Amino acid sequence: GEDVEQSLFLSVREGDSSVINCTYTDSSSTYLYWYKQEPGAGLQLLTYIFSNMDMKQDQRLTVLLNKKDKHLSLRIADTQTGDSAIYFCAETPIRGSTLGRLYFGRGTQLTVWP
Amino acid sequence: DGGITQSPKYLFRKEGQNVTLSCEQNLNHDAMYWYRQDPGQGLRLIYYSQIVNDFQKGDIAEGYSVSREKKESFPLTVTSAQKNPTAFYLCASSPGLAATGELFFGEGSRLTVL
């Protein structure tokens, strides 16, 4: 089955860049996602990348995809204290009947120190 | 505003009691999902429904039941057969197979069994 792995914790200083890494096993993944969860709340989509892309940039966020190594990363430039949250990597397989059924990593708790 | 509403936000239950968590969406989405979140374990899929009057078991369906009588509603019942029900429950929806697979989440319901 699908397996998505992330490190559990990351701490950075305000103003530095944060890089959150994720690996996945399903080579047929179509879309890969980054979601953000603030304490006691649901998840919000930050960005996603289609599997035929290598990079996607959206303001302070840069997503890099290495399909050969099945590695996905999220870089947050100029990290702010408001970026402190849990970040989830997720993927959805190519099988059409399950599109929309996402497989999530365990989440990376990002702590930003002032 | 369009969105997903979960209720109640907090719920306490005695052992042996069934409890139903409500999930309503006004996004006109075809697919709806229930996830369970435990600390450090990420999100695990309980049940999902891609169309009214049809639903499928996810990875941890034992001890749970759902119904999908209306497009906008997907309630989850946590039965007394669920051995460890204390968790944070998240409902989500997506437009369906034609979309990117992005999920839209509610704010969650925290269930505590006393």
CSV table of N, CA and C in Angstrom, one decimal, chain B residues 1-92:
chain,number,residue,atom,x,y,z
B,1,ASP,N,-21.2,31.8,3.6
B,1,ASP,CA,-20.0,31.3,2.9
B,1,ASP,C,-20.1,29.8,2.8
B,2,GLY,N,-19.5,29.3,1.7
B,2,GLY,CA,-19.5,27.8,1.6
B,2,GLY,C,-18.4,27.2,2.4
B,3,GLY,N,-18.7,26.0,2.9
B,3,GLY,CA,-17.8,25.3,3.7
B,3,GLY,C,-18.3,24.0,4.3
B,4,ILE,N,-17.5,23.5,5.2
B,4,ILE,CA,-17.9,22.2,5.9
B,4,ILE,C,-18.1,22.5,7.4
B,5,THR,N,-19.2,22.1,7.9
B,5,THR,CA,-19.5,22.3,9.3
B,5,THR,C,-19.6,21.0,10.1
B,6,GLN,N,-18.7,20.9,11.1
B,6,GLN,CA,-18.8,19.7,12.0
B,6,GLN,C,-19.3,20.1,13.3
B,7,SER,N,-20.1,19.2,13.9
B,7,SER,CA,-20.6,19.4,15.2
B,7,SER,C,-20.8,18.1,16.0
B,8,PRO,N,-20.7,18.1,17.3
B,8,PRO,CA,-20.2,19.2,18.1
B,8,PRO,C,-18.7,19.3,18.0
B,9,LYS,N,-18.1,20.4,18.5
B,9,LYS,CA,-16.7,20.6,18.4
B,9,LYS,C,-16.0,19.7,19.5
B,10,TYR,N,-16.7,19.6,20.7
B,10,TYR,CA,-16.2,18.8,21.8
B,10,TYR,C,-17.3,17.9,22.2
B,11,LEU,N,-17.0,16.6,22.5
B,11,LEU,CA,-18.0,15.7,22.9
B,11,LEU,C,-17.4,14.7,24.0
B,12,PHE,N,-18.1,14.5,25.0
B,12,PHE,CA,-17.7,13.5,26.0
B,12,PHE,C,-18.7,12.4,26.1
B,13,ARG,N,-18.2,11.2,26.2
B,13,ARG,CA,-19.1,10.0,26.1
B,13,ARG,C,-18.6,9.0,27.2
B,14,LYS,N,-19.6,8.3,27.8
B,14,LYS,CA,-19.3,7.2,28.7
B,14,LYS,C,-19.0,6.0,27.9
B,15,GLU,N,-18.2,5.1,28.4
B,15,GLU,CA,-17.9,3.8,27.7
B,15,GLU,C,-19.3,3.1,27.5
B,16,GLY,N,-19.4,2.4,26.4
B,16,GLY,CA,-20.6,1.7,26.1
B,16,GLY,C,-21.7,2.4,25.4
B,17,GLN,N,-21.5,3.7,25.2
B,17,GLN,CA,-22.5,4.6,24.5
B,17,GLN,C,-22.1,4.8,23.1
B,18,ASN,N,-23.1,4.8,22.2
B,18,ASN,CA,-22.9,5.2,20.8
B,18,ASN,C,-22.9,6.8,20.8
B,19,VAL,N,-22.2,7.4,19.8
B,19,VAL,CA,-22.3,8.8,19.6
B,19,VAL,C,-22.2,9.1,18.1
B,20,THR,N,-23.0,10.1,17.7
B,20,THR,CA,-23.0,10.5,16.3
B,20,THR,C,-22.4,11.9,16.1
B,21,LEU,N,-21.4,12.0,15.2
B,21,LEU,CA,-20.8,13.2,14.8
B,21,LEU,C,-21.4,13.7,13.5
B,22,SER,N,-21.7,15.0,13.5
B,22,SER,CA,-22.4,15.5,12.3
B,22,SER,C,-21.4,16.2,11.4
B,23,CYS,N,-21.6,16.1,10.1
B,23,CYS,CA,-20.8,16.7,9.1
B,23,CYS,C,-21.7,17.2,7.9
B,24,GLU,N,-21.8,18.5,7.7
B,24,GLU,CA,-22.6,19.1,6.7
B,24,GLU,C,-21.7,20.0,5.8
B,25,GLN,N,-22.0,19.9,4.4
B,25,GLN,CA,-21.2,20.7,3.5
B,25,GLN,C,-22.2,21.4,2.5
B,26,ASN,N,-21.9,22.7,2.2
B,26,ASN,CA,-22.7,23.4,1.2
B,26,ASN,C,-21.9,23.8,0.0
B,27,LEU,N,-20.9,22.9,-0.3
B,27,LEU,CA,-20.0,23.2,-1.4
B,27,LEU,C,-20.5,22.4,-2.7
B,28,ASN,N,-21.5,21.7,-2.5
B,28,ASN,CA,-22.1,20.9,-3.7
B,28,ASN,C,-21.0,19.8,-4.1
B,29,HIS,N,-20.2,19.3,-3.2
B,29,HIS,CA,-19.2,18.3,-3.5
B,29,HIS,C,-19.9,16.9,-3.5
B,30,ASP,N,-19.4,16.1,-4.4
B,30,ASP,CA,-19.9,14.7,-4.5
B,30,ASP,C,-19.3,13.8,-3.4
B,31,ALA,N,-18.0,14.0,-3.1
B,31,ALA,CA,-17.3,13.0,-2.3
B,31,ALA,C,-17.2,13.6,-0.9
B,32,MET,N,-17.3,12.7,0.1
B,32,MET,CA,-17.1,13.1,1.5
B,32,MET,C,-16.3,12.0,2.3
B,33,TYR,N,-15.6,12.4,3.3
B,33,TYR,CA,-14.6,11.5,4.0
B,33,TYR,C,-14.7,11.8,5.5
B,34,TRP,N,-14.4,10.7,6.2
B,34,TRP,CA,-14.1,10.8,7.6
B,34,TRP,C,-12.7,10.3,7.9
B,35,TYR,N,-11.9,11.2,8.6
B,35,TYR,CA,-10.6,10.8,9.1
B,35,TYR,C,-10.5,10.8,10.6
B,36,ARG,N,-9.7,10.0,11.1
B,36,ARG,CA,-9.4,10.0,12.6
B,36,ARG,C,-7.9,10.5,12.7
B,37,GLN,N,-7.7,11.4,13.7
B,37,GLN,CA,-6.3,11.9,13.9
B,37,GLN,C,-6.0,11.6,15.4
B,38,ASP,N,-4.8,10.9,15.6
B,38,ASP,CA,-4.3,10.7,16.9
B,38,ASP,C,-2.9,11.4,16.9
B,39,PRO,N,-2.5,11.8,18.1
B,39,PRO,CA,-1.2,12.6,18.1
B,39,PRO,C,0.0,11.7,17.5
B,40,GLY,N,0.7,12.4,16.6
B,40,GLY,CA,1.9,11.7,16.0
B,40,GLY,C,1.6,10.6,15.0
B,41,GLN,N,0.3,10.4,14.7
B,41,GLN,CA,0.0,9.3,13.8
B,41,GLN,C,-0.6,9.8,12.5
B,42,GLY,N,-0.8,11.1,12.3
B,42,GLY,CA,-1.3,11.6,11.1
B,42,GLY,C,-2.8,11.3,11.0
B,43,LEU,N,-3.3,11.2,9.8
B,43,LEU,CA,-4.7,11.0,9.5
B,43,LEU,C,-5.0,9.6,9.0
B,44,ARG,N,-5.9,9.0,9.5
B,44,ARG,CA,-6.3,7.6,9.0
B,44,ARG,C,-7.8,7.7,8.5
B,45,LEU,N,-8.0,7.1,7.4
B,45,LEU,CA,-9.3,7.1,6.8
B,45,LEU,C,-10.3,6.1,7.4
B,46,ILE,N,-11.4,6.6,7.8
B,46,ILE,CA,-12.4,5.7,8.4
B,46,ILE,C,-13.4,5.2,7.4
B,47,TYR,N,-14.1,6.1,6.7
B,47,TYR,CA,-15.1,5.8,5.7
B,47,TYR,C,-15.0,6.9,4.7
B,48,TYR,N,-15.5,6.6,3.4
B,48,TYR,CA,-15.6,7.7,2.4
B,48,TYR,C,-16.8,7.3,1.5
B,49,SER,N,-17.3,8.4,0.9
B,49,SER,CA,-18.5,8.2,0.1
B,49,SER,C,-18.3,9.1,-1.2
B,50,GLN,N,-18.4,8.5,-2.3
B,50,GLN,CA,-18.2,9.2,-3.6
B,50,GLN,C,-19.5,9.7,-4.2
B,51,ILE,N,-20.7,9.2,-3.7
B,51,ILE,CA,-22.0,9.5,-4.2
B,51,ILE,C,-23.0,9.2,-3.2
B,52,VAL,N,-24.2,9.9,-3.3
B,52,VAL,CA,-25.2,9.6,-2.4
B,52,VAL,C,-25.7,8.2,-2.4
B,53,ASN,N,-26.0,7.7,-1.2
B,53,ASN,CA,-26.4,6.3,-1.0
B,53,ASN,C,-25.4,5.3,-1.2
B,54,ASP,N,-24.1,5.7,-1.2
B,54,ASP,CA,-23.0,4.7,-1.4
B,54,ASP,C,-21.8,5.2,-0.6
B,55,PHE,N,-21.2,4.2,0.1
B,55,PHE,CA,-20.0,4.6,0.9
B,55,PHE,C,-19.1,3.3,0.9
B,56,GLN,N,-17.8,3.5,1.2
B,56,GLN,CA,-16.8,2.5,1.3
B,56,GLN,C,-16.0,2.6,2.6
B,57,LYS,N,-15.6,1.4,3.1
B,57,LYS,CA,-14.8,1.4,4.3
B,57,LYS,C,-13.4,1.9,3.9
B,58,GLY,N,-12.8,2.6,4.9
B,58,GLY,CA,-11.4,3.0,4.7
B,58,GLY,C,-10.5,2.1,5.4
B,59,ASP,N,-9.4,2.6,6.0
B,59,ASP,CA,-8.4,1.7,6.6
B,59,ASP,C,-8.8,1.2,8.1
B,60,ILE,N,-9.7,2.0,8.7
B,60,ILE,CA,-9.9,1.7,10.1
B,60,ILE,C,-11.4,1.8,10.4
B,61,ALA,N,-12.3,1.1,9.6
B,61,ALA,CA,-13.7,1.2,9.7
B,61,ALA,C,-14.3,0.5,10.9
B,62,GLU,N,-13.6,-0.5,11.5
B,62,GLU,CA,-14.2,-1.3,12.6
B,62,GLU,C,-14.7,-0.4,13.7
B,63,GLY,N,-15.9,-0.6,14.2
B,63,GLY,CA,-16.4,0.1,15.3
B,63,GLY,C,-17.1,1.5,14.9
B,64,TYR,N,-17.1,1.7,13.6
B,64,TYR,CA,-17.8,3.0,13.1
B,64,TYR,C,-18.8,2.6,12.1
B,65,SER,N,-19.8,3.5,11.9
B,65,SER,CA,-20.8,3.4,10.8
B,65,SER,C,-21.1,4.8,10.3
B,66,VAL,N,-21.6,4.8,9.0
B,66,VAL,CA,-21.9,6.1,8.4
B,66,VAL,C,-23.2,5.9,7.5
B,67,SER,N,-23.7,7.0,7.1
B,67,SER,CA,-24.8,7.0,6.1
B,67,SER,C,-24.6,8.2,5.2
B,68,ARG,N,-25.2,8.1,4.0
B,68,ARG,CA,-25.1,9.2,3.0
B,68,ARG,C,-26.5,9.3,2.3
B,69,GLU,N,-27.4,9.7,3.1
B,69,GLU,CA,-28.8,9.8,2.5
B,69,GLU,C,-29.0,11.1,1.7
B,70,LYS,N,-28.2,12.1,2.0
B,70,LYS,CA,-28.3,13.4,1.3
B,70,LYS,C,-26.9,13.8,0.9
B,71,LYS,N,-26.8,14.5,-0.2
B,71,LYS,CA,-25.4,14.9,-0.8
B,71,LYS,C,-24.7,15.7,0.2
B,72,GLU,N,-25.4,16.6,1.0
B,72,GLU,CA,-24.7,17.5,1.8
B,72,GLU,C,-24.3,17.0,3.2
B,73,SER,N,-24.8,15.8,3.6
B,73,SER,CA,-24.6,15.3,4.9
B,73,SER,C,-24.0,13.9,5.0
B,74,PHE,N,-23.0,13.7,5.9
B,74,PHE,CA,-22.3,12.5,6.0
B,74,PHE,C,-22.0,12.2,7.5
B,75,PRO,N,-23.0,11.8,8.3
B,75,PRO,CA,-22.8,11.6,9.7
B,75,PRO,C,-22.0,10.4,10.0
B,76,LEU,N,-21.2,10.4,11.1
B,76,LEU,CA,-20.4,9.3,11.5
B,76,LEU,C,-20.8,8.9,12.9
B,77,THR,N,-21.1,7.6,13.1
B,77,THR,CA,-21.5,7.1,14.4
B,77,THR,C,-20.3,6.2,14.9
B,78,VAL,N,-19.9,6.6,16.1
B,78,VAL,CA,-18.9,5.9,16.8
B,78,VAL,C,-19.6,4.9,17.8
B,79,THR,N,-19.5,3.6,17.5
B,79,THR,CA,-20.3,2.7,18.3
B,79,THR,C,-19.5,2.2,19.5
B,80,SER,N,-20.1,1.5,20.4
B,80,SER,CA,-19.5,1.0,21.6
B,80,SER,C,-18.5,-0.1,21.2
B,81,ALA,N,-18.5,-0.6,20.0
B,81,ALA,CA,-17.6,-1.6,19.5
B,81,ALA,C,-16.2,-1.0,19.2
B,82,GLN,N,-16.1,0.3,19.1
B,82,GLN,CA,-14.8,0.9,18.9
B,82,GLN,C,-14.0,0.9,20.2
B,83,LYS,N,-12.9,0.2,20.2
B,83,LYS,CA,-12.2,0.0,21.4
B,83,LYS,C,-11.5,1.2,22.0
B,84,ASN,N,-11.1,2.1,21.1
B,84,ASN,CA,-10.3,3.3,21.6
B,84,ASN,C,-10.8,4.5,20.9
B,85,PRO,N,-12.0,5.0,21.2
B,85,PRO,CA,-12.6,6.0,20.4
B,85,PRO,C,-12.1,7.5,20.7
B,86,THR,N,-11.4,7.7,21.8
B,86,THR,CA,-10.9,9.0,22.1
B,86,THR,C,-9.9,9.5,21.0
B,87,ALA,N,-10.3,10.6,20.3
B,87,ALA,CA,-9.5,11.1,19.1
B,87,ALA,C,-10.1,12.3,18.6
B,88,PHE,N,-9.4,12.9,17.6
B,88,PHE,CA,-9.9,14.1,16.9
B,88,PHE,C,-10.4,13.6,15.6
B,89,TYR,N,-11.7,13.9,15.2
B,89,TYR,CA,-12.3,13.4,14.0
B,89,TYR,C,-12.5,14.5,13.0
B,90,LEU,N,-12.0,14.3,11.8
B,90,LEU,CA,-12.1,15.3,10.8
B,90,LEU,C,-12.9,14.8,9.6
B,91,CYS,N,-13.8,15.7,9.2
B,91,CYS,CA,-14.7,15.4,8.0
B,91,CYS,C,-14.1,16.2,6.9
B,92,ALA,N,-14.2,15.7,5.7
B,92,ALA,CA,-13.7,16.4,4.5
B,92,ALA,C,-14.6,16.2,3.3
